Short mmCIF file of C-alpha atoms in Angstrom, two decimals:
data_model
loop_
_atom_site.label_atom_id
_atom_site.label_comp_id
_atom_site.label_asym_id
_atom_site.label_seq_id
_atom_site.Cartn_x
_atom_site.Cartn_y
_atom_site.Cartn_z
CA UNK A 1 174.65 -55.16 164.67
CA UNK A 2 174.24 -58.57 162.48
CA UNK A 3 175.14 -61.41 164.67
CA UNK A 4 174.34 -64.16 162.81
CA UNK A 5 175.56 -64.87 158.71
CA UNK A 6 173.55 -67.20 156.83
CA UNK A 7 175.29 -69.15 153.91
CA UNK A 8 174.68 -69.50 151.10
CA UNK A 9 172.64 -66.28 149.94
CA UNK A 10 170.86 -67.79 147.40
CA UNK A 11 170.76 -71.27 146.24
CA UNK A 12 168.91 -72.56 143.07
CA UNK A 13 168.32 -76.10 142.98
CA UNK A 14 165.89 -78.78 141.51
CA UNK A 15 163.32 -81.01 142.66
CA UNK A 16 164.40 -83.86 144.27
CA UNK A 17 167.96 -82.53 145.47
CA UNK A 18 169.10 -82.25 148.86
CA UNK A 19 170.39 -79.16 150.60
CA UNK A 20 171.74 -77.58 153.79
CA UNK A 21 171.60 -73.72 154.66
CA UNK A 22 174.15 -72.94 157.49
CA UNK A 23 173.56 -70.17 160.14
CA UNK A 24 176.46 -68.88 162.23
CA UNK A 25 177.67 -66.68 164.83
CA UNK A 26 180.45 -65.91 167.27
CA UNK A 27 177.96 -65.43 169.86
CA UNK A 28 176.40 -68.08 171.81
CA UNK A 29 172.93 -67.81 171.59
CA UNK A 30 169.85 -68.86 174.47
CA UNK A 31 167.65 -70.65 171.43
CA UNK A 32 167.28 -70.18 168.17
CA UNK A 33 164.78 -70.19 165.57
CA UNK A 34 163.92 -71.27 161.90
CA UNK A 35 161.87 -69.05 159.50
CA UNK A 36 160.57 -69.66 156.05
CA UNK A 37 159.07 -66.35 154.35
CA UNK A 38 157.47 -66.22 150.94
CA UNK A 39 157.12 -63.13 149.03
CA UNK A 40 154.79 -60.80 150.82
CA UNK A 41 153.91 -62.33 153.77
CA UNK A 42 155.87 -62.47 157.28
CA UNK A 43 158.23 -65.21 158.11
CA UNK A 44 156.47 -68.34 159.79
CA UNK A 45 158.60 -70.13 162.52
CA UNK A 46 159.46 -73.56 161.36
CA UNK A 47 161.55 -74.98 164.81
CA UNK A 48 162.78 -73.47 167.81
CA UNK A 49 166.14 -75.00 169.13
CA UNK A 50 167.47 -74.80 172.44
CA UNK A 51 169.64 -77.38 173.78
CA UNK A 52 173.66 -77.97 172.48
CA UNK A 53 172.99 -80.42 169.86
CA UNK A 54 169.85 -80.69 169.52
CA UNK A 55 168.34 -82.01 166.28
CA UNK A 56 164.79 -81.57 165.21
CA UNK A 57 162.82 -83.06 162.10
CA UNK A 58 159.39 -81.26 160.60
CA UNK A 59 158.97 -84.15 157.60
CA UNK A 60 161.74 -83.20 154.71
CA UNK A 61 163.64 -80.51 156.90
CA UNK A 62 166.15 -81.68 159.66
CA UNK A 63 167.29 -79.00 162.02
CA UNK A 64 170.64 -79.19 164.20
CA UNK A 65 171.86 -76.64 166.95
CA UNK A 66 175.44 -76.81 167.23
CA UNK A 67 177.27 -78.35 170.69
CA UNK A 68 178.43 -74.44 171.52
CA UNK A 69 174.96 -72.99 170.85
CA UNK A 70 176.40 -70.49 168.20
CA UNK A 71 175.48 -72.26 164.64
CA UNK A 72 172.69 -73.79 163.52
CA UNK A 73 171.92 -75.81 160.13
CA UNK A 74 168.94 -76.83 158.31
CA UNK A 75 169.02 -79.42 156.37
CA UNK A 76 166.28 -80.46 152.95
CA UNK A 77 165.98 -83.75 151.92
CA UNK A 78 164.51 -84.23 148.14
CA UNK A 79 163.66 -80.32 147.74
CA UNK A 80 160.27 -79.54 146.19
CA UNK A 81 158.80 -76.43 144.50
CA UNK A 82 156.79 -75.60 147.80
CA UNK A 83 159.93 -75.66 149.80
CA UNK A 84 160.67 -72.15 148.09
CA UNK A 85 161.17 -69.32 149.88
CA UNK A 86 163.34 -67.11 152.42
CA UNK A 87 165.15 -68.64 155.35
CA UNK A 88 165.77 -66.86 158.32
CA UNK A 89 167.56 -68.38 161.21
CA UNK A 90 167.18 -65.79 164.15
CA UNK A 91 168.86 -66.00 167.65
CA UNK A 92 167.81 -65.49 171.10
CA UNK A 93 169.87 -63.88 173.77
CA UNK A 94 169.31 -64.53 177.42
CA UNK A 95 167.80 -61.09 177.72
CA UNK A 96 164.80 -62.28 175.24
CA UNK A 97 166.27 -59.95 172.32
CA UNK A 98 166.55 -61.65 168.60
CA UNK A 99 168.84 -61.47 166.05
CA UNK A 100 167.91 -62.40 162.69
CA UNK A 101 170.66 -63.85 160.00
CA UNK A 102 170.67 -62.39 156.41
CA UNK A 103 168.67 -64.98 154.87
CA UNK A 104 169.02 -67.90 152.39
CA UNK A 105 166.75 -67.54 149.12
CA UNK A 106 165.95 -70.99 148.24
CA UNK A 107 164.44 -71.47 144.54
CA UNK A 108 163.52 -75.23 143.85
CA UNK A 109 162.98 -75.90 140.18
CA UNK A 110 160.45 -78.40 138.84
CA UNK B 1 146.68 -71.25 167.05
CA UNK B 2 149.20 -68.29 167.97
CA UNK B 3 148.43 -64.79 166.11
CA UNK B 4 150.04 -61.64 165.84
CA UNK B 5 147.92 -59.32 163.58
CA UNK B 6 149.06 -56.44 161.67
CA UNK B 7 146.20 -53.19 161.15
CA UNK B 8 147.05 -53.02 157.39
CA UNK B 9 149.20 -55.32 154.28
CA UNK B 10 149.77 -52.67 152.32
CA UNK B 11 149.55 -48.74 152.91
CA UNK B 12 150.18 -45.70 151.17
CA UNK B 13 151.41 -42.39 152.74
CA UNK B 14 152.69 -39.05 151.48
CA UNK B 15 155.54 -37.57 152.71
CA UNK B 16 155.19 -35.31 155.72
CA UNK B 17 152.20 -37.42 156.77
CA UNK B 18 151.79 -38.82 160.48
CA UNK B 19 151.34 -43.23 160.08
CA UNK B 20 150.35 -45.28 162.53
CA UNK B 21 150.85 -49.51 162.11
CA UNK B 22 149.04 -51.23 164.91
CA UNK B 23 150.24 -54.65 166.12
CA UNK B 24 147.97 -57.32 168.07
CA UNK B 25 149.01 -60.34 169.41
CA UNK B 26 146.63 -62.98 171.00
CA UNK B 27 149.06 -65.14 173.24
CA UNK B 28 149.52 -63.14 176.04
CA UNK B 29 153.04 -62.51 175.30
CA UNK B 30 155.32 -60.29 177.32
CA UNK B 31 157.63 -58.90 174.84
CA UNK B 32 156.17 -57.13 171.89
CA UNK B 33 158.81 -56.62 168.88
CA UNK B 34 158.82 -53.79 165.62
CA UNK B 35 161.35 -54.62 162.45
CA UNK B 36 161.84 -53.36 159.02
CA UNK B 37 162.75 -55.71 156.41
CA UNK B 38 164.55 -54.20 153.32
CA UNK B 39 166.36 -56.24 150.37
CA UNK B 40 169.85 -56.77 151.17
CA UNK B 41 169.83 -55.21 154.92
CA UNK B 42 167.83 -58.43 156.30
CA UNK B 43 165.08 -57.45 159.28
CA UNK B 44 166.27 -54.60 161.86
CA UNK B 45 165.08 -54.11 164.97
CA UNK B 46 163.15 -50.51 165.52
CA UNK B 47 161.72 -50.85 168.76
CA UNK B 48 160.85 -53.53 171.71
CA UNK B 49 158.66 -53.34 174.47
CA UNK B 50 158.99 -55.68 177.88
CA UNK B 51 155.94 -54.57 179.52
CA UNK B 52 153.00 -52.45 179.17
CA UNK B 53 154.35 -48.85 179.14
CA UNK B 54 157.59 -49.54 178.83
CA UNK B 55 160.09 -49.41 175.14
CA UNK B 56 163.48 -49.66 174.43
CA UNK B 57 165.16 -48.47 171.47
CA UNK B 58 166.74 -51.10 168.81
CA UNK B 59 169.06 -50.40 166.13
CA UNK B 60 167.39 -47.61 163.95
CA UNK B 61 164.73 -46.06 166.06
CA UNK B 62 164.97 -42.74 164.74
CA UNK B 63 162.54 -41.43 162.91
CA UNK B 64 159.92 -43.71 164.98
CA UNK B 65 158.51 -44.03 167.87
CA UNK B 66 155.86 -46.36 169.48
CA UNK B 67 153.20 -47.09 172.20
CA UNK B 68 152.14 -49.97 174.28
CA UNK B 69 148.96 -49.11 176.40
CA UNK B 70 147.75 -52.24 176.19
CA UNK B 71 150.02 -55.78 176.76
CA UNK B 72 148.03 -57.49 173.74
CA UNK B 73 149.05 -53.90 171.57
CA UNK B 74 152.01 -52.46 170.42
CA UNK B 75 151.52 -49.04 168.21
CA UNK B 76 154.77 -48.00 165.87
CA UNK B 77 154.30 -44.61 164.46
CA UNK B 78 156.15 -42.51 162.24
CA UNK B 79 156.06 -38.62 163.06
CA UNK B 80 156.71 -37.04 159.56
CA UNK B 81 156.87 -40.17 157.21
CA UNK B 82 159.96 -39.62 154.70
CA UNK B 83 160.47 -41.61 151.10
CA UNK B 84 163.32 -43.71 153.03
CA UNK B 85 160.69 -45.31 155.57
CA UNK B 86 158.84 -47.12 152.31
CA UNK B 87 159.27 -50.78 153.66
CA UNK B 88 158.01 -53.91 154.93
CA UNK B 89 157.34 -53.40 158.78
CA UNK B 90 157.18 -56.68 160.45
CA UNK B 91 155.94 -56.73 164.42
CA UNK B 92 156.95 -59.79 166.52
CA UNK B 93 155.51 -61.24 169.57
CA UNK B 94 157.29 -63.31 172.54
CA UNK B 95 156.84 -64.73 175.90
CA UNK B 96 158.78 -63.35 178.63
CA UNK B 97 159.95 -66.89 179.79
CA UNK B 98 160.70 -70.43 178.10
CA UNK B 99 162.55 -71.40 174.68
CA UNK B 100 162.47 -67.73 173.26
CA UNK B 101 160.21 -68.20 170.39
CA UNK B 102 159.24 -65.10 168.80
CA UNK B 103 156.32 -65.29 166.46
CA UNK B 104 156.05 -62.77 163.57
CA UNK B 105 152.98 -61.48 162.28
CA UNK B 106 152.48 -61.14 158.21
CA UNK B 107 153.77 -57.82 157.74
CA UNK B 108 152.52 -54.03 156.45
CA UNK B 109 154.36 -53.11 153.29
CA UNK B 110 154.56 -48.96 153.20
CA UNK B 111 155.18 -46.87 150.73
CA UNK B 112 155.87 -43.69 151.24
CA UNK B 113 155.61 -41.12 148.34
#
């Protein structure tokens, strides 16, 4: 069952823009999590999330939780080549199962 | 540093054959997670374990099946491997209590042929 839909699927952008990847869900979720995968390798957590609201910054990337606990966003500020990659946004449930979201495919462009 | 560690990054296996992907983690995590990840179908959920000994099916266990002797090690294996198990298989790692994060480790592609 896919809980959580990731928008947009793929996004194409150049260097220097700014972007936001959206991650939502009728379900209300425990925590959730922030991926980035590149081709090959295993997604590497970025930010966990737990609190309604909450909003957490790793350098370019800002990361909200929504005030209901069922959406999340991520938002890049002036997007650069090495920001490319897969974004997963994955949910926790209360009985410490995950739900991962489709994905966003982010390609930044020199 | 947390670690999950996958056996193998790639592997190739004939049809019919018996594979097993082993799965460490170094963090003394409770839960103990197996995925696939395919292009358009996003990661699934094969398997989870709780506790040594113990498994519960996800959303497309069949064809699988696993083993955790060991809290640290979580075994997936695949009986008869078939042509529609090529993948990447993904194994996850979380603790049983706090903010839920579940660290992934970097993934066996499979092909089966």
């Amino acid at each position: 069952t896919q809980l959580l839909e990731q928008s947009p699927q793929f996004l194409s952008i150049q260097e220097g823009e700014n972007l936001t990847v959206y991650c939502n869900s009728s379900s209300v979720f425990s925590s959730l999590q922030w991926y980035r995968q590149e081709p090959g390798e295993g997604p590497v957590l970025l930010v966990t999330v737990v609190t309604g609201g909450e909003v957490k910054k790793l350098k370019r990337l800002t990361f909200q939780f929504g005030d209901a606990r069922k959406d999340s966003s991520l938002h890049i500020t002036a997007a650069q080549p090495g920001d490319t990659g897969l974004y997963l946004c994955a949910g926790a449930n209360t009985g410490n199962q995950f739900y991962f979201g489709t994905g966003t495919s982010l390609t930044v462009i020199p | 540093d947390v670690k999950v560690t996958q056996s193998s990054r790639y592997l190739v296996k004939r049809t019919g054959e018996k594979v097993f992907l082993e799965c460490v983690q170094d963090m003394d995590h409770e839960n103990m997670f197996w995925y696939r990840q395919d292009p358009g179908l996003g990661l699934r959920l094969i398997y989870f374990s709780y506790d040594v000994k113990m498994k519960e099916k996800g959303d497309i266990p069949e064809g699988y099946s696993v083993s955790r002797e060991k809290k640290e090690r979580f075994s997936l294996i695949l009986e008869s491997a078939s042509t529609n198990q090529t993948s990447m298989y993904l194994c996850a790692s979380s603790a049983w209590w706090g903010a839920g994060e579940q660290y992934v480790g970097p993934g066996t592609r499979l092909t089966v042929t």
